[in-house]
Tab-separated table of C-alpha atoms and ligand atoms in Angstrom:
chain	number	residue	atom	x	y	z
A	1	MET	CA	129.047	-22.344	15.053
A	2	ARG	CA	126.901	-20.796	12.384
A	3	LYS	CA	126.497	-17.123	11.752
A	4	ALA	CA	123.268	-15.269	12.419
A	5	PRO	CA	120.646	-15.643	9.706
A	6	GLU	CA	121.462	-13.366	6.867
A	7	LYS	CA	119.158	-10.502	6.191
A	8	PHE	CA	118.896	-8.392	3.121
A	9	VAL	CA	120.245	-4.929	3.651
A	10	GLU	CA	120.897	-1.986	1.464
A	11	LEU	CA	124.485	-1.690	0.348
A	12	MET	CA	125.005	-0.910	-3.302
A	13	VAL	CA	121.696	0.673	-4.029
A	14	GLY	CA	122.668	4.063	-2.802
A	15	THR	CA	125.527	4.301	-5.234
A	16	VAL	CA	123.691	2.683	-8.093
A	17	LEU	CA	120.370	4.404	-7.917
A	18	GLU	CA	120.902	7.713	-6.221
A	19	PRO	CA	122.444	9.508	-9.181
A	20	PHE	CA	119.525	8.215	-11.181
A	21	ALA	CA	117.071	9.709	-8.717
A	22	ARG	CA	118.540	13.171	-9.190
A	23	LEU	CA	118.248	13.191	-12.982
A	24	PRO	CA	115.457	15.027	-14.751
A	25	ARG	CA	112.616	12.727	-15.702
A	26	ALA	CA	113.356	12.560	-19.445
A	27	HIS	CA	116.794	11.160	-18.677
A	28	LYS	CA	115.411	8.723	-16.187
A	29	LEU	CA	113.344	7.007	-18.822
A	30	ALA	CA	116.254	6.850	-21.209
A	31	LEU	CA	118.377	5.337	-18.488
A	32	ALA	CA	115.781	2.885	-17.299
A	33	SER	CA	117.139	-0.112	-19.134
A	34	THR	CA	120.668	0.527	-17.893
A	35	VAL	CA	119.480	0.917	-14.342
A	36	LEU	CA	117.458	-2.229	-14.637
A	37	LEU	CA	120.634	-4.127	-15.373
A	38	MET	CA	122.607	-2.478	-12.633
A	39	ALA	CA	119.908	-2.797	-10.038
A	40	ALA	CA	119.464	-6.439	-10.841
A	41	VAL	CA	122.342	-7.089	-8.460
A	42	ILE	CA	120.224	-7.979	-5.491
A	43	GLY	CA	122.129	-10.692	-3.731
A	44	VAL	CA	123.966	-8.174	-1.599
A	45	ARG	CA	123.795	-9.307	1.978
A	46	ASN	CA	125.161	-8.405	5.312
A	47	ASN	CA	124.807	-9.674	8.837
A	48	GLY	CA	124.376	-6.273	10.412
A	49	ASP	CA	121.180	-4.772	11.703
A	50	GLN	CA	118.854	-3.363	9.185
A	51	GLU	CA	118.566	0.331	8.958
A	52	SER	CA	115.213	1.830	9.544
A	53	LEU	CA	113.167	2.704	6.551
A	54	SER	CA	110.632	5.381	7.212
A	55	LEU	CA	108.017	6.483	4.801
A	56	PRO	CA	105.941	9.562	5.455
A	57	SER	CA	102.887	7.894	3.971
A	58	LEU	CA	103.705	4.474	5.331
A	59	ASN	CA	105.771	3.345	8.228
A	60	LEU	CA	107.682	0.494	6.747
A	61	ASP	CA	108.524	-2.214	9.177
A	62	ARG	CA	112.168	-2.969	9.771
A	63	THR	CA	112.375	-6.547	10.842
A	64	PRO	CA	111.184	-9.397	8.696
A	65	VAL	CA	109.033	-11.930	10.477
A	66	ALA	CA	110.236	-15.390	9.702
A	67	ILE	CA	106.763	-16.846	9.837
A	68	PRO	CA	105.187	-16.242	6.449
A	69	GLU	CA	102.555	-13.575	6.474
A	70	ASP	CA	98.989	-13.657	5.278
A	71	ALA	CA	97.856	-15.097	2.003
A	72	PRO	CA	94.520	-16.216	0.661
A	73	ALA	CA	96.331	-19.302	-0.589
A	74	PRO	CA	100.045	-19.465	-1.182
A	75	VAL	CA	100.568	-20.164	-4.850
A	76	ALA	CA	103.767	-21.535	-6.244
A	77	GLU	CA	104.362	-20.034	-9.630
A	78	ALA	CA	106.675	-21.378	-12.283
A	79	PRO	CA	109.599	-18.986	-12.773
A	80	GLN	CA	108.986	-18.923	-16.550
A	81	ALA	CA	105.490	-17.535	-16.011
A	82	LYS	CA	106.896	-14.388	-14.452
A	83	ALA	CA	109.582	-13.958	-17.068
A	84	LEU	CA	107.026	-13.464	-19.832
A	85	SER	CA	107.626	-9.739	-19.908
A	86	LEU	CA	110.410	-7.795	-18.307
A	87	PRO	CA	109.548	-4.986	-15.917
A	88	ASN	CA	110.129	-1.397	-17.028
A	89	PHE	CA	111.851	-0.623	-13.753
A	90	GLU	CA	113.438	-2.557	-11.001
A	91	TYR	CA	114.179	-0.656	-7.844
A	92	GLN	CA	115.935	-1.897	-4.750
A	93	ILE	CA	114.787	-0.153	-1.595
A	94	HIS	CA	117.333	1.614	0.508
A	95	SER	CA	116.989	3.244	3.856
A	96	GLY	CA	115.284	6.612	3.832
A	97	ASP	CA	113.142	5.732	0.814
A	98	THR	CA	109.494	6.599	0.773
A	99	LEU	CA	106.936	4.827	-1.324
A	100	SER	CA	105.635	8.075	-2.769
A	101	GLY	CA	109.216	9.183	-3.443
A	102	ILE	CA	109.915	6.013	-5.410
A	103	PHE	CA	106.720	6.426	-7.441
A	104	ASP	CA	107.634	10.044	-8.088
A	105	HIS	CA	111.157	9.217	-9.224
A	106	LEU	CA	109.835	6.714	-11.687
A	107	GLY	CA	107.167	9.082	-12.962
A	108	VAL	CA	104.342	6.825	-11.801
A	109	SER	CA	101.230	8.632	-10.565
A	110	GLN	CA	100.392	8.957	-6.884
A	111	ALA	CA	96.830	7.990	-7.820
A	112	ALA	CA	98.147	4.569	-8.860
A	113	MET	CA	100.033	4.320	-5.578
A	114	TYR	CA	96.813	4.849	-3.632
A	115	GLN	CA	95.039	2.278	-5.802
A	116	VAL	CA	97.752	-0.226	-4.895
A	117	LEU	CA	97.462	0.744	-1.228
A	118	ASP	CA	93.729	0.149	-1.470
A	119	SER	CA	94.340	-3.429	-2.586
A	120	ASP	CA	97.087	-3.744	0.037
A	121	GLN	CA	94.589	-3.153	2.832
A	122	GLU	CA	93.674	-6.849	2.868
A	123	ILE	CA	97.245	-8.138	2.748
A	124	LEU	CA	99.341	-5.392	4.402
A	125	ALA	CA	102.425	-6.318	2.440
A	126	LEU	CA	103.754	-2.816	1.722
A	127	ASP	CA	104.376	-2.187	5.407
A	128	THR	CA	106.798	-5.087	5.537
A	129	LEU	CA	109.144	-3.693	2.864
A	130	LYS	CA	112.653	-3.185	4.143
A	131	PRO	CA	115.976	-2.065	2.698
A	132	GLY	CA	117.194	-4.607	0.201
A	133	ASP	CA	113.716	-5.637	-0.976
A	134	THR	CA	112.992	-4.998	-4.631
A	135	LEU	CA	110.075	-3.329	-6.377
A	136	ARG	CA	109.443	-4.145	-10.035
A	137	PHE	CA	107.202	-1.914	-12.119
A	138	TRP	CA	105.400	-2.764	-15.341
A	139	LEU	CA	104.050	0.349	-17.049
A	140	GLY	CA	101.622	0.903	-19.896
A	141	GLU	CA	100.861	3.973	-21.962
A	142	ASP	CA	101.482	7.332	-20.277
A	143	ASN	CA	103.531	5.583	-17.609
A	144	GLU	CA	100.354	4.080	-16.215
A	145	LEU	CA	101.131	1.369	-13.671
A	146	GLN	CA	99.939	-2.061	-14.837
A	147	LYS	CA	101.692	-4.313	-12.395
A	148	LEU	CA	103.827	-3.913	-9.282
A	149	GLU	CA	105.800	-6.755	-7.815
A	150	LEU	CA	107.216	-6.696	-4.281
A	151	ARG	CA	110.109	-9.075	-3.952
A	152	PHE	CA	110.779	-9.739	-0.275
A	153	SER	CA	113.082	-12.664	-0.862
A	154	LEU	CA	113.657	-15.463	-3.301
A	155	ALA	CA	110.733	-17.224	-1.676
A	156	HIS	CA	108.187	-14.457	-1.142
A	157	GLN	CA	106.629	-12.055	-3.601
A	158	VAL	CA	103.402	-10.101	-3.714
A	159	ILE	CA	102.082	-8.961	-7.088
A	160	PHE	CA	99.538	-6.191	-7.563
A	161	SER	CA	97.903	-6.276	-11.014
A	162	ARG	CA	95.595	-3.661	-12.506
A	163	VAL	CA	92.052	-4.942	-13.068
A	164	ASP	CA	90.383	-1.704	-14.222
A	165	ASP	CA	90.867	2.072	-14.230
A	166	SER	CA	90.862	2.370	-10.487
A	167	HIS	CA	91.604	-1.025	-8.965
A	168	PHE	CA	94.380	-3.504	-8.443
A	169	GLU	CA	94.176	-7.019	-7.113
A	170	PHE	CA	96.937	-8.857	-5.308
A	171	LYS	CA	98.429	-12.281	-5.538
A	172	LYS	CA	100.883	-13.756	-3.097
A	173	VAL	CA	103.602	-16.026	-4.406
A	174	ASP	CA	105.310	-18.274	-1.883
A	175	ILE	CA	107.885	-20.742	-3.055
A	176	PRO	CA	108.164	-23.623	-0.581
A	177	GLY	CA	111.865	-24.206	-1.249
A	178	THR	CA	113.779	-26.663	0.877
A	179	TRP	CA	114.485	-26.473	4.597
A	180	GLN	CA	117.752	-27.428	6.206
A	181	SER	CA	118.185	-27.720	9.911
A	182	ASP	CA	121.186	-26.936	12.013
A	183	ALA	CA	121.773	-27.204	15.722
A	184	LEU	CA	123.015	-24.256	17.756
A	185	GLY	CA	123.866	-24.083	21.405
A	186	GLY	CA	125.676	-22.274	24.095
A	187	GLU	CA	126.258	-21.746	27.753
A	188	ILE	CA	124.629	-18.958	29.696
A	189	ASN	CA	127.227	-16.358	30.374
A	190	GLY	CA	125.729	-13.058	31.425
A	191	SER	CA	122.213	-12.547	30.056
A	192	PHE	CA	120.310	-15.116	28.023
A	193	TYR	CA	119.952	-12.500	25.291
A	194	LEU	CA	123.685	-12.004	24.857
A	195	SER	CA	124.483	-15.703	25.181
A	196	ALA	CA	121.846	-16.602	22.582
A	197	GLN	CA	123.040	-13.859	20.267
A	198	LYS	CA	126.572	-15.135	20.567
A	199	ALA	CA	125.385	-18.618	19.593
A	200	GLY	CA	123.930	-17.173	16.390
A	201	LEU	CA	120.267	-16.678	17.289
A	202	SER	CA	118.502	-13.634	15.866
A	203	GLU	CA	116.532	-11.073	17.827
A	204	ASN	CA	113.323	-12.689	16.522
A	205	ASP	CA	114.475	-16.152	17.608
A	206	ILE	CA	115.291	-14.874	21.092
A	207	ALA	CA	111.935	-13.114	21.435
A	208	ARG	CA	110.159	-16.310	20.387
A	209	ILE	CA	112.033	-18.411	22.917
A	210	SER	CA	111.363	-15.893	25.685
A	211	SER	CA	107.671	-15.874	24.837
A	212	LEU	CA	107.429	-19.674	24.679
A	213	PHE	CA	108.914	-20.247	28.114
A	214	LYS	CA	107.731	-17.121	29.833
A	215	ASP	CA	105.350	-19.017	32.143
A	216	LYS	CA	108.037	-21.543	33.072
A	217	LEU	CA	111.163	-19.470	33.417
A	218	ASN	CA	112.051	-15.976	34.474
A	219	PHE	CA	114.887	-15.267	32.059
A	220	ALA	CA	116.209	-12.377	34.116
A	221	ARG	CA	116.235	-14.159	37.486
A	222	ASP	CA	116.309	-17.939	37.114
A	223	LEU	CA	119.236	-18.564	34.793
A	224	ARG	CA	122.656	-19.195	36.303
A	225	ALA	CA	126.155	-19.358	34.889
A	226	GLY	CA	126.654	-22.921	33.726
A	227	ASP	CA	123.059	-23.264	32.481
A	228	SER	CA	122.915	-24.002	28.775
A	229	PHE	CA	120.582	-24.040	25.802
A	230	GLN	CA	120.298	-25.896	22.499
A	231	VAL	CA	118.195	-25.056	19.482
A	232	VAL	CA	117.368	-26.804	16.225
A	233	ARG	CA	116.728	-24.131	13.633
A	234	ARG	CA	115.406	-24.726	10.131
A	235	SER	CA	116.398	-22.336	7.344
A	236	GLN	CA	114.747	-22.038	3.968
A	237	PHE	CA	116.681	-22.293	0.710
A	238	VAL	CA	115.571	-21.618	-2.849
A	239	ASP	CA	117.954	-22.571	-5.625
A	240	GLY	CA	120.676	-23.098	-3.059
A	241	GLU	CA	120.357	-19.599	-1.604
A	242	ALA	CA	119.111	-18.849	1.905
A	243	THR	CA	115.912	-16.809	1.819
A	244	GLY	CA	116.254	-15.518	5.390
A	245	ASP	CA	113.179	-17.460	6.557
A	246	THR	CA	113.792	-19.576	9.614
A	247	GLU	CA	111.791	-21.488	12.181
A	248	LEU	CA	112.772	-22.991	15.495
A	249	ALA	CA	111.979	-26.699	15.419
A	250	ALA	CA	113.156	-27.508	18.928
A	251	ILE	CA	114.454	-25.638	21.951
A	252	ARG	CA	115.980	-26.980	25.146
A	253	ILE	CA	117.061	-24.991	28.164
A	254	ASN	CA	119.027	-26.653	30.965
A	255	ASN	CA	118.293	-24.660	34.073
A	256	ARG	CA	120.068	-25.792	37.246
A	257	GLY	CA	119.713	-29.469	36.394
A	258	LYS	CA	116.127	-29.048	35.165
A	259	GLU	CA	115.366	-29.469	31.468
A	260	LEU	CA	112.802	-27.346	29.612
A	261	ASN	CA	111.870	-28.492	26.123
A	262	ALA	CA	109.758	-27.168	23.260
A	263	PHE	CA	109.084	-29.093	20.065
A	264	LEU	CA	107.293	-27.619	17.070
A	265	PHE	CA	104.757	-30.161	15.820
A	266	SER	CA	103.141	-30.318	12.380
A	267	ASP	CA	99.964	-28.677	13.735
A	268	GLY	CA	101.976	-25.463	14.165
A	269	SER	CA	102.097	-25.495	17.978
A	270	TYR	CA	104.880	-26.123	20.479
A	271	TYR	CA	104.721	-28.954	22.995
A	272	ASP	CA	106.985	-30.239	25.729
A	273	ALA	CA	108.537	-33.716	25.512
A	274	ASP	CA	105.375	-35.252	26.998
A	275	GLY	CA	103.173	-33.629	24.367
A	276	GLN	CA	101.720	-30.974	26.691
A	277	SER	CA	101.061	-27.668	24.917
A	278	LEU	CA	103.324	-24.794	25.907
A	279	ALA	CA	100.776	-22.211	24.841
A	280	ARG	CA	97.544	-21.508	26.575
A	281	ALA	CA	94.367	-21.750	24.526
A	282	PHE	CA	93.533	-18.840	22.227
A	283	LEU	CA	90.642	-16.572	23.030
A	284	ARG	CA	88.019	-16.716	20.297
A	285	TYR	CA	87.161	-13.015	20.626
A	286	PRO	CA	89.591	-10.074	20.814
A	287	THR	CA	87.306	-8.216	23.245
A	288	ALA	CA	85.966	-8.956	26.711
A	289	ARG	CA	82.375	-8.517	25.568
A	290	HIS	CA	81.144	-10.127	22.363
A	291	TYR	CA	80.148	-7.539	19.804
A	292	ARG	CA	77.975	-8.062	16.745
A	293	VAL	CA	79.861	-9.235	13.642
A	294	SER	CA	79.278	-6.406	11.169
A	295	SER	CA	81.165	-8.075	8.305
A	296	PRO	CA	82.249	-11.714	8.335
A	297	PHE	CA	85.451	-13.290	7.075
A	298	ASN	CA	85.135	-13.979	3.335
A	299	PRO	CA	88.235	-14.951	1.368
A	300	HIS	CA	86.249	-15.229	-1.878
A	301	ARG	CA	84.494	-11.887	-1.677
A	302	HIS	CA	83.982	-10.152	-4.997
A	303	HIS	CA	82.966	-6.561	-5.331
A	304	PRO	CA	79.238	-6.552	-6.155
A	305	VAL	CA	79.630	-3.984	-8.950
A	306	THR	CA	83.075	-4.455	-10.466
A	307	GLY	CA	83.192	-8.182	-9.804
A	308	ARG	CA	86.827	-7.829	-8.863
A	309	TYR	CA	88.373	-10.104	-6.275
A	310	ALA	CA	88.368	-8.307	-2.934
A	311	PRO	CA	88.780	-10.795	-0.098
A	312	HIS	CA	87.847	-9.847	3.445
A	313	ASN	CA	90.578	-11.532	5.456
A	314	GLY	CA	89.200	-10.809	8.890
A	315	THR	CA	86.081	-10.518	11.007
A	316	ASP	CA	84.659	-7.046	11.677
A	317	PHE	CA	83.119	-6.415	15.078
A	318	ALA	CA	80.832	-3.452	15.716
A	319	THR	CA	82.899	-2.065	18.572
A	320	PRO	CA	82.336	1.535	19.672
A	321	SER	CA	85.532	3.608	19.558
A	322	GLY	CA	87.582	3.187	22.708
A	323	THR	CA	86.672	-0.467	23.303
A	324	PRO	CA	89.632	-2.310	24.902
A	325	VAL	CA	91.212	-4.730	22.421
A	326	LEU	CA	92.738	-7.906	23.881
A	327	ALA	CA	95.578	-10.080	22.593
A	328	THR	CA	93.923	-13.419	21.802
A	329	ALA	CA	97.003	-15.408	22.832
A	330	ASP	CA	100.475	-15.062	24.317
A	331	GLY	CA	102.966	-13.719	21.811
A	332	VAL	CA	105.388	-11.103	20.568
A	333	VAL	CA	104.259	-7.799	19.017
A	334	THR	CA	105.888	-7.670	15.574
A	335	ARG	CA	104.278	-4.566	14.092
A	336	VAL	CA	102.603	-1.387	15.340
A	337	THR	CA	102.050	0.952	12.441
A	338	ASN	CA	99.720	3.091	10.345
A	339	HIS	CA	98.261	2.332	6.948
A	340	PRO	CA	96.248	4.861	4.942
A	341	TYR	CA	93.356	2.373	4.633
A	342	ALA	CA	93.875	-0.191	7.402
A	343	GLY	CA	94.476	2.620	9.866
A	344	LYS	CA	96.509	2.106	13.015
A	345	TYR	CA	97.123	-1.608	13.439
A	346	ILE	CA	98.990	-4.215	15.491
A	347	VAL	CA	100.407	-7.588	14.464
A	348	ILE	CA	101.223	-10.253	17.065
A	349	GLU	CA	103.141	-13.442	16.377
A	350	HIS	CA	102.190	-16.362	18.617
A	351	GLY	CA	104.666	-19.223	19.076
A	352	GLY	CA	104.646	-21.564	16.121
A	353	LYS	CA	102.670	-20.640	13.058
A	354	TYR	CA	99.991	-18.302	14.350
A	355	VAL	CA	99.692	-14.563	13.728
A	356	SER	CA	96.892	-12.177	14.742
A	357	ARG	CA	96.151	-8.656	13.471
A	358	TYR	CA	94.002	-5.866	14.861
A	359	LEU	CA	93.023	-2.989	12.557
A	360	HIS	CA	91.447	0.519	12.639
A	361	LEU	CA	92.629	1.151	16.214
A	362	SER	CA	92.425	4.544	17.847
A	363	ARG	CA	95.351	3.855	20.152
A	364	ALA	CA	98.037	1.208	20.530
A	365	LEU	CA	99.069	0.364	24.093
A	366	VAL	CA	102.002	-1.898	23.194
A	367	HIS	CA	105.205	-1.464	21.229
A	368	LYS	CA	107.078	-3.554	18.735
A	369	GLY	CA	109.085	-6.360	20.327
A	370	GLN	CA	106.930	-6.440	23.461
A	371	LEU	CA	105.873	-9.804	24.901
A	372	VAL	CA	102.123	-9.896	25.519
A	373	SER	CA	99.879	-12.317	27.360
A	374	ARG	CA	96.568	-13.758	26.345
A	375	GLY	CA	93.805	-11.361	27.337
A	376	GLN	CA	96.187	-8.434	27.781
A	377	LYS	CA	94.778	-5.068	26.754
A	378	ILE	CA	96.869	-4.079	23.724
A	379	ALA	CA	94.878	-1.224	22.183
A	380	LEU	CA	91.687	0.773	22.028
A	381	SER	CA	89.473	0.208	19.015
A	382	GLY	CA	88.660	3.084	16.730
A	383	ALA	CA	87.829	4.170	13.211
A	384	THR	CA	91.232	4.937	11.698
A	385	GLY	CA	91.982	4.301	8.042
A	386	ARG	CA	89.143	4.046	5.576
A	387	VAL	CA	86.038	2.899	7.394
A	388	THR	CA	82.334	3.572	7.225
A	389	GLY	CA	82.152	3.585	11.014
A	390	PRO	CA	84.017	2.494	14.140
A	391	HIS	CA	84.762	-1.210	14.229
A	392	LEU	CA	87.503	-3.706	15.015
A	393	HIS	CA	88.848	-5.791	12.130
A	394	TYR	CA	90.439	-8.925	13.593
A	395	GLU	CA	92.504	-11.446	11.601
A	396	LEU	CA	93.989	-14.807	12.431
A	397	HIS	CA	96.613	-16.437	10.207
A	398	ILE	CA	97.806	-20.013	10.425
A	399	ALA	CA	101.005	-20.914	8.570
A	400	GLY	CA	100.735	-17.868	6.345
A	401	ARG	CA	97.047	-18.126	5.485
A	402	PRO	CA	94.216	-16.043	6.880
A	403	VAL	CA	91.528	-18.213	8.445
A	404	ASN	CA	88.069	-17.438	9.781
A	405	PRO	CA	88.781	-16.441	13.387
A	406	MET	CA	85.243	-17.354	14.402
A	407	THR	CA	85.358	-20.943	13.170
A	408	ALA	CA	89.043	-21.845	12.784
A	409	LYS	CA	90.340	-24.786	14.714
A	410	ILE	CA	92.509	-22.702	16.983
A	411	PRO	CA	94.814	-24.115	19.588
A	412	MET	CA	92.474	-24.973	22.409
A	413	ALA	CA	94.648	-27.953	22.930
A	414	ALA	CA	96.272	-28.879	26.166
A	415	SER	CA	98.156	-31.769	24.586
A	416	VAL	CA	98.916	-33.565	21.358
A	417	GLU	CA	95.879	-35.530	20.191
A	418	ARG	CA	95.979	-39.235	20.915
A	419	LYS	CA	95.927	-40.197	17.230
A	420	ASP	CA	98.968	-37.959	16.566
A	421	LYS	CA	100.980	-39.258	19.511
A	422	PRO	CA	103.106	-41.812	17.576
A	423	ALA	CA	104.063	-39.207	14.948
A	424	PHE	CA	104.850	-36.685	17.667
A	425	GLU	CA	107.017	-39.131	19.601
A	426	ALA	CA	108.991	-40.003	16.480
A	427	GLU	CA	109.541	-36.307	15.834
A	428	VAL	CA	110.665	-35.683	19.434
A	429	LYS	CA	113.125	-38.543	19.226
A	430	GLN	CA	114.700	-37.182	16.067
A	431	LEU	CA	114.820	-33.557	17.286
A	432	SER	CA	116.224	-34.598	20.670
A	433	ALA	CA	119.091	-36.327	18.911
A	434	GLN	CA	119.791	-33.102	17.020
A	435	LEU	CA	119.632	-31.082	20.259
A	436	ASP	CA	122.126	-33.469	21.816
A	437	GLN	CA	124.489	-32.720	18.954
A	438	ALA	CA	124.266	-28.985	19.503
A	439	GLY	CA	126.681	-29.315	22.388
A	440	GLN	CA	128.777	-26.323	23.164
A	441	PRO	CA	129.581	-23.506	20.776
A	442	ALA	CA	133.026	-22.957	19.394
A	443	ALA	CA	134.959	-20.570	21.615
B	1	ZN	ZN1	87.297	-5.723	7.922
């Protein structure tokens, strides 16, 4: 039996960096190089739950989502390219940190922080920082921020670079790494949640499984002692180290002699053994009525005056404040938070590789971790954050990239396409063999 996926947590940072935080600023700068060396110890890991990290200006999310988040286009960058110049500071986040507090400690202006947040509005990466993640600062004259790197894991970084006096642009770096699969399994003993946890599945994994089968199985009522489950989980590795990213390639639940299966196909959706989709079709619009598109999706948008890259990763609808906002597909709510520019927003992960986001809300009607159904009212639209007027900004991401929600080929599918059937059947055969191996967990 394998242990739960490892997550980065704060351990040593408190002892390494806290004394530093209490020093007067002049000493901080003198100490910077020493701290850089000490704080470079970032492989500290633990299997425990992550502590909450709350920022007054930002509500940092606690749980990493294994599905990669948004990106205009994931770019793999050669490690040498980033090593060209060393950062002036490297800071590992620990629980209780605030973004403005970190900037303050390092003597970096709050104005620069808001400029970074401005750029962050289209990627929403700062909200996903959690204890253990690392911030790297490159400073110019007068401690002016030139570059800020967010290191979420070995595989995922977001880099904000200064383009002029008042703007930053972002770049997302995703290293594909290698994926290794392992088979986990167990018998139902008590609740599915506890049994799955005991077998080594994470809270995210369990929520995904519950969401996938929610139309087919009532997890609270239908499962009996003696029922069992098997899962093939893929974990990402970079340079031999686990990044914490996982995906469930196959799931089987044996319920009173009946077998339920889910196989993740290369199109990013889950299907049963016969190739029938487990998810219902997505709704194209996140509202019951269709509102005028006030600003379309445009990943190549440049600011008309500065010429700087400023992608618009979603579709804006001219919704009056208070318009009911609907989940466009079944899924799990992974984030409900506030951003100074994106306003109140919700992120929903839909089985497989799909994520949707809803911004500038006046009110959220769901909470993090909640399972939602397609068409369910999840919020009321509004005008929170920085907006010129009330509207709903809606995003759809497939496998980590934002796509045009109005034109994307979204899962309308009821089954695997005929031309893909042979590839799907080969995949099912291989995954089924791995599920068979999962057997029973070690006692
Ligand atoms: Zn927008």
